[in-house]
PDB file of C-alpha atoms and ligand atoms in Angstrom:
ATOM      1  CA  UNK A  11    -288.909 -36.220  28.079  1.00 77.00           C
ATOM      2  CA  UNK A  12    -286.438 -38.851  29.246  1.00 93.00           C
ATOM      3  CA  UNK A  13    -284.677 -40.861  26.628  1.00 96.00           C
ATOM      4  CA  UNK A  14    -285.171 -44.604  26.473  1.00 97.00           C
ATOM      5  CA  UNK A  15    -282.449 -47.131  25.825  1.00 98.00           C
ATOM      6  CA  UNK A  16    -283.156 -49.367  22.878  1.00 98.00           C
ATOM      7  CA  UNK A  17    -281.317 -51.960  20.893  1.00 98.00           C
ATOM      8  CA  UNK A  18    -281.836 -52.142  17.142  1.00 98.00           C
ATOM      9  CA  UNK A  19    -280.580 -54.874  14.860  1.00 98.00           C
ATOM     10  CA  UNK A  20    -280.177 -53.174  11.502  1.00 98.00           C
ATOM     11  CA  UNK A  21    -278.876 -55.050   8.473  1.00 97.00           C
ATOM     12  CA  UNK A  22    -277.368 -57.599  10.851  1.00 96.00           C
ATOM     13  CA  UNK A  23    -275.530 -55.020  12.999  1.00 97.00           C
ATOM     14  CA  UNK A  24    -276.551 -54.384  16.609  1.00 98.00           C
ATOM     15  CA  UNK A  25    -276.886 -50.772  17.821  1.00 98.00           C
ATOM     16  CA  UNK A  26    -277.505 -49.543  21.359  1.00 98.00           C
ATOM     17  CA  UNK A  27    -279.143 -46.124  21.343  1.00 98.00           C
ATOM     18  CA  UNK A  28    -280.822 -43.700  23.712  1.00 98.00           C
ATOM     19  CA  UNK A  29    -283.801 -42.096  21.971  1.00 98.00           C
ATOM     20  CA  UNK A  30    -286.694 -39.837  22.900  1.00 97.00           C
ATOM     21  CA  UNK A  31    -289.855 -41.966  22.941  1.00 97.00           C
ATOM     22  CA  UNK A  32    -291.520 -39.817  20.277  1.00 97.00           C
ATOM     23  CA  UNK A  33    -288.835 -40.261  17.608  1.00 98.00           C
ATOM     24  CA  UNK A  34    -289.720 -42.351  14.582  1.00 98.00           C
ATOM     25  CA  UNK A  35    -287.731 -45.257  13.310  1.00 98.00           C
ATOM     26  CA  UNK A  36    -287.261 -43.376  10.017  1.00 98.00           C
ATOM     27  CA  UNK A  37    -285.637 -40.450  11.813  1.00 98.00           C
ATOM     28  CA  UNK A  38    -283.386 -42.648  13.920  1.00 98.00           C
ATOM     29  CA  UNK A  39    -282.256 -44.669  10.894  1.00 98.00           C
ATOM     30  CA  UNK A  40    -281.470 -41.536   8.919  1.00 98.00           C
ATOM     31  CA  UNK A  41    -280.157 -39.166  11.579  1.00 98.00           C
ATOM     32  CA  UNK A  42    -278.519 -41.432  14.167  1.00 98.00           C
ATOM     33  CA  UNK A  43    -277.372 -44.354  12.023  1.00 98.00           C
ATOM     34  CA  UNK A  44    -276.825 -42.291   8.846  1.00 98.00           C
ATOM     35  CA  UNK A  45    -278.726 -44.829   6.778  1.00 98.00           C
ATOM     36  CA  UNK A  46    -280.192 -42.239   4.440  1.00 98.00           C
ATOM     37  CA  UNK A  47    -281.336 -44.751   1.839  1.00 98.00           C
ATOM     38  CA  UNK A  48    -284.618 -44.779   3.750  1.00 98.00           C
ATOM     39  CA  UNK A  49    -286.507 -41.768   2.409  1.00 98.00           C
ATOM     40  CA  UNK A  50    -289.153 -39.608   4.027  1.00 98.00           C
ATOM     41  CA  UNK A  51    -291.838 -38.284   1.704  1.00 97.00           C
ATOM     42  CA  UNK A  52    -295.165 -37.613   3.393  1.00 98.00           C
ATOM     43  CA  UNK A  53    -294.181 -38.584   6.979  1.00 97.00           C
ATOM     44  CA  UNK A  54    -297.769 -39.720   7.531  1.00 97.00           C
ATOM     45  CA  UNK A  55    -298.097 -43.203   6.105  1.00 97.00           C
ATOM     46  CA  UNK A  56    -299.297 -42.363   2.599  1.00 97.00           C
ATOM     47  CA  UNK A  57    -296.352 -42.653   0.201  1.00 98.00           C
ATOM     48  CA  UNK A  58    -294.262 -45.688   1.192  1.00 98.00           C
ATOM     49  CA  UNK A  59    -290.922 -43.914   0.634  1.00 98.00           C
ATOM     50  CA  UNK A  60    -289.896 -44.847   4.176  1.00 98.00           C
ATOM     51  CA  UNK A  61    -290.635 -48.570   3.793  1.00 98.00           C
ATOM     52  CA  UNK A  62    -288.236 -50.908   5.606  1.00 98.00           C
ATOM     53  CA  UNK A  63    -288.555 -54.530   6.673  1.00 98.00           C
ATOM     54  CA  UNK A  64    -289.092 -55.292  10.342  1.00 98.00           C
ATOM     55  CA  UNK A  65    -288.831 -58.998  11.125  1.00 98.00           C
ATOM     56  CA  UNK A  66    -289.325 -59.562   7.388  1.00 95.00           C
ATOM     57  CA  UNK A  67    -292.547 -57.553   7.050  1.00 96.00           C
ATOM     58  CA  UNK A  68    -292.694 -54.242   5.220  1.00 96.00           C
ATOM     59  CA  UNK A  69    -293.591 -51.302   7.451  1.00 98.00           C
ATOM     60  CA  UNK A  70    -293.758 -47.544   7.175  1.00 98.00           C
ATOM     61  CA  UNK A  71    -290.847 -46.408   9.303  1.00 98.00           C
ATOM     62  CA  UNK A  72    -292.358 -42.897   9.529  1.00 98.00           C
ATOM     63  CA  UNK A  73    -295.304 -44.369  11.441  1.00 98.00           C
ATOM     64  CA  UNK A  74    -293.196 -46.627  13.651  1.00 98.00           C
ATOM     65  CA  UNK A  75    -291.637 -45.315  16.812  1.00 98.00           C
ATOM     66  CA  UNK A  76    -288.006 -46.243  17.269  1.00 98.00           C
ATOM     67  CA  UNK A  77    -288.865 -47.683  20.693  1.00 98.00           C
ATOM     68  CA  UNK A  78    -291.311 -50.073  18.968  1.00 98.00           C
ATOM     69  CA  UNK A  79    -288.375 -51.474  17.013  1.00 98.00           C
ATOM     70  CA  UNK A  80    -286.484 -52.430  20.172  1.00 98.00           C
ATOM     71  CA  UNK A  81    -284.741 -55.776  19.580  1.00 98.00           C
ATOM     72  CA  UNK A  82    -286.429 -56.179  16.189  1.00 98.00           C
ATOM     73  CA  UNK A  83    -284.638 -57.159  13.032  1.00 98.00           C
ATOM     74  CA  UNK A  84    -284.648 -54.232  10.584  1.00 98.00           C
ATOM     75  CA  UNK A  85    -283.578 -54.361   6.946  1.00 98.00           C
ATOM     76  CA  UNK A  86    -283.024 -51.120   5.064  1.00 98.00           C
ATOM     77  CA  UNK A  87    -282.069 -50.720   1.428  1.00 98.00           C
ATOM     78  CA  UNK A  88    -278.393 -50.557   2.473  1.00 97.00           C
ATOM     79  CA  UNK A  89    -278.632 -54.109   3.794  1.00 97.00           C
ATOM     80  CA  UNK A  90    -280.515 -55.801   0.996  1.00 96.00           C
ATOM     81  CA  UNK A  91    -277.708 -56.857  -1.291  1.00 92.00           C
ATOM     82  CA  UNK A  92    -275.375 -59.640  -0.221  1.00 84.00           C
ATOM     83  CA  UNK A  93    -272.261 -57.448  -0.547  1.00 87.00           C
ATOM     84  CA  UNK A  94    -271.504 -53.739  -1.098  1.00 83.00           C
ATOM     85  CA  UNK A  95    -270.337 -54.278  -4.687  1.00 90.00           C
ATOM     86  CA  UNK A  96    -273.317 -56.368  -5.746  1.00 93.00           C
ATOM     87  CA  UNK A  97    -276.953 -55.456  -6.285  1.00 95.00           C
ATOM     88  CA  UNK A  98    -279.821 -57.615  -5.103  1.00 96.00           C
ATOM     89  CA  UNK A  99    -281.694 -59.209  -8.054  1.00 96.00           C
ATOM     90  CA  UNK A 100    -284.664 -56.898  -7.432  1.00 98.00           C
ATOM     91  CA  UNK A 101    -282.354 -53.873  -7.657  1.00 97.00           C
ATOM     92  CA  UNK A 102    -280.743 -55.282 -10.816  1.00 97.00           C
ATOM     93  CA  UNK A 103    -284.171 -55.713 -12.392  1.00 98.00           C
ATOM     94  CA  UNK A 104    -285.110 -52.112 -11.551  1.00 98.00           C
ATOM     95  CA  UNK A 105    -281.985 -50.913 -13.359  1.00 97.00           C
ATOM     96  CA  UNK A 106    -282.450 -53.219 -16.335  1.00 97.00           C
ATOM     97  CA  UNK A 107    -286.131 -52.276 -16.797  1.00 98.00           C
ATOM     98  CA  UNK A 108    -285.683 -48.524 -16.399  1.00 97.00           C
ATOM     99  CA  UNK A 109    -287.842 -48.556 -13.268  1.00 98.00           C
ATOM    100  CA  UNK A 110    -285.900 -45.728 -11.621  1.00 98.00           C
ATOM    101  CA  UNK A 111    -286.279 -42.075 -12.559  1.00 97.00           C
ATOM    102  CA  UNK A 112    -285.751 -39.604  -9.705  1.00 98.00           C
ATOM    103  CA  UNK A 113    -285.215 -42.610  -7.435  1.00 97.00           C
ATOM    104  CA  UNK A 114    -286.933 -41.181  -4.381  1.00 98.00           C
ATOM    105  CA  UNK A 115    -289.515 -43.954  -4.188  1.00 98.00           C
ATOM    106  CA  UNK A 116    -287.083 -46.690  -5.200  1.00 98.00           C
ATOM    107  CA  UNK A 117    -285.774 -47.928  -1.813  1.00 98.00           C
ATOM    108  CA  UNK A 118    -289.326 -48.276  -0.525  1.00 98.00           C
ATOM    109  CA  UNK A 119    -290.492 -49.918  -3.743  1.00 98.00           C
ATOM    110  CA  UNK A 120    -287.630 -52.417  -3.671  1.00 98.00           C
ATOM    111  CA  UNK A 121    -288.267 -53.362  -0.037  1.00 98.00           C
ATOM    112  CA  UNK A 122    -292.023 -53.661  -0.653  1.00 98.00           C
ATOM    113  CA  UNK A 123    -291.139 -55.946  -3.571  1.00 98.00           C
ATOM    114  CA  UNK A 124    -288.830 -58.005  -1.349  1.00 98.00           C
ATOM    115  CA  UNK A 125    -291.644 -58.535   1.138  1.00 97.00           C
ATOM    116  CA  UNK A 126    -294.025 -59.443  -1.679  1.00 98.00           C
ATOM    117  CA  UNK A 127    -291.682 -61.961  -3.330  1.00 97.00           C
ATOM    118  CA  UNK A 128    -290.743 -63.565  -0.008  1.00 96.00           C
ATOM    119  CA  UNK A 129    -294.444 -64.199   0.627  1.00 96.00           C
ATOM    120  CA  UNK A 130    -295.427 -64.952  -2.969  1.00 97.00           C
ATOM    121  CA  UNK A 131    -292.477 -65.934  -5.190  1.00 96.00           C
ATOM    122  CA  UNK A 132    -294.508 -66.097  -8.412  1.00 96.00           C
ATOM    123  CA  UNK A 133    -297.007 -63.242  -8.228  1.00 97.00           C
ATOM    124  CA  UNK A 134    -299.392 -62.314 -11.034  1.00 98.00           C
ATOM    125  CA  UNK A 135    -299.287 -58.768 -12.388  1.00 98.00           C
ATOM    126  CA  UNK A 136    -302.389 -57.967 -10.330  1.00 98.00           C
ATOM    127  CA  UNK A 137    -300.697 -59.302  -7.209  1.00 98.00           C
ATOM    128  CA  UNK A 138    -297.609 -57.181  -7.899  1.00 98.00           C
ATOM    129  CA  UNK A 139    -299.791 -54.086  -8.300  1.00 98.00           C
ATOM    130  CA  UNK A 140    -301.608 -54.975  -5.082  1.00 98.00           C
ATOM    131  CA  UNK A 141    -298.260 -55.479  -3.312  1.00 97.00           C
ATOM    132  CA  UNK A 142    -297.198 -51.967  -4.349  1.00 97.00           C
ATOM    133  CA  UNK A 143    -300.475 -50.343  -3.380  1.00 97.00           C
ATOM    134  CA  UNK A 144    -298.873 -48.595  -0.401  1.00 97.00           C
ATOM    135  CA  UNK A 145    -296.026 -47.112  -2.436  1.00 98.00           C
ATOM    136  CA  UNK A 146    -296.397 -44.032  -4.604  1.00 98.00           C
ATOM    137  CA  UNK A 147    -294.213 -43.066  -7.561  1.00 98.00           C
ATOM    138  CA  UNK A 148    -294.661 -39.691  -9.217  1.00 96.00           C
ATOM    139  CA  UNK A 149    -292.287 -40.371 -12.129  1.00 97.00           C
ATOM    140  CA  UNK A 150    -292.509 -43.774 -13.766  1.00 95.00           C
ATOM    141  CA  UNK A 151    -296.205 -44.481 -14.250  1.00 95.00           C
ATOM    142  CA  UNK A 152    -295.599 -47.784 -12.409  1.00 97.00           C
ATOM    143  CA  UNK A 153    -295.505 -50.076 -15.473  1.00 98.00           C
ATOM    144  CA  UNK A 154    -291.724 -50.384 -15.535  1.00 98.00           C
ATOM    145  CA  UNK A 155    -291.674 -51.051 -11.799  1.00 98.00           C
ATOM    146  CA  UNK A 156    -294.253 -53.805 -12.222  1.00 98.00           C
ATOM    147  CA  UNK A 157    -292.241 -55.265 -15.139  1.00 98.00           C
ATOM    148  CA  UNK A 158    -289.048 -55.152 -13.059  1.00 98.00           C
ATOM    149  CA  UNK A 159    -290.618 -56.988 -10.149  1.00 98.00           C
ATOM    150  CA  UNK A 160    -292.065 -59.609 -12.490  1.00 98.00           C
ATOM    151  CA  UNK A 161    -288.611 -60.135 -14.013  1.00 98.00           C
ATOM    152  CA  UNK A 162    -286.976 -60.318 -10.578  1.00 98.00           C
ATOM    153  CA  UNK A 163    -289.560 -62.870  -9.471  1.00 97.00           C
ATOM    154  CA  UNK A 164    -288.756 -65.047 -12.485  1.00 96.00           C
ATOM    155  CA  UNK A 165    -285.009 -64.755 -11.947  1.00 94.00           C
ATOM    156  CA  UNK A 166    -285.236 -65.566  -8.236  1.00 93.00           C
ATOM    157  CA  UNK A 167    -287.621 -68.407  -8.851  1.00 89.00           C
ATOM    158  CA  UNK A 168    -285.427 -69.897 -11.642  1.00 88.00           C
ATOM    159  CA  UNK A 169    -282.360 -69.587  -9.383  1.00 84.00           C
ATOM    160  CA  UNK A 170    -284.251 -71.381  -6.607  1.00 78.00           C
ATOM    161  CA  UNK A 171    -285.196 -74.210  -8.960  1.00 71.00           C
ATOM    162  CA  UNK A 172    -281.562 -74.639 -10.054  1.00 68.00           C
ATOM    163  CA  UNK A 173    -280.230 -74.582  -6.462  1.00 58.00           C
TER     164      UNK A 173
HETATM  165  S1  FES B 293    -292.766 -41.107   4.467  1.00 73.12           S
HETATM  166 FE1  FES B 293    -293.627 -42.837   5.435  1.00 73.12          FE
HETATM  167  S2  FES B 293    -295.328 -43.341   4.229  1.00 73.12           S
HETATM  168 FE2  FES B 293    -294.597 -41.469   3.362  1.00 73.12          FE
HETATM  169  S1  FES B 294    -288.854 -42.695  -9.576  1.00 73.12           S
HETATM  170 FE1  FES B 294    -289.372 -40.694  -8.883  1.00 73.12          FE
HETATM  171  S2  FES B 294    -290.919 -41.048  -7.416  1.00 73.12           S
HETATM  172 FE2  FES B 294    -290.579 -42.986  -8.297  1.00 73.12          FE
END
């Protein structure tokens, strides 16, 4: 099948690519752009490991064709922090609260949390759990992840009030 030319804006960088129309965004991010922070678990929309932001909304990149992302703004875990030597506050909170074990779910969890906190800066615990309902973790039991996101919300919200 003929390749299609697409343009992706990933973490602020513009890429021109020729891709088969059946390739997923997850595959193109990992294989063509070498952004392997985006993980593939189930490859069928169940686990959330492949979560990225597209125009600020969290999506399953395993269910999104790369051609659907043409000229869309994509954020992967590699692009979340403001600089390579600094973690985003959500990532810092995951480290501080022991919310990472094997780490396979972590990029998707962090990006789902980013989407949640952008939409709802002061979520309740129930709202955090709801916001993570599309992301599975087989290691942590979720409580430390929920605690980390609550702490990140407080830190981001306090920083916003001081700014
Ligand atoms: S790899 Fe996309 S939802 Fe599981
Ligand atoms: S830390 Fe292992 S799957 Fe979540």
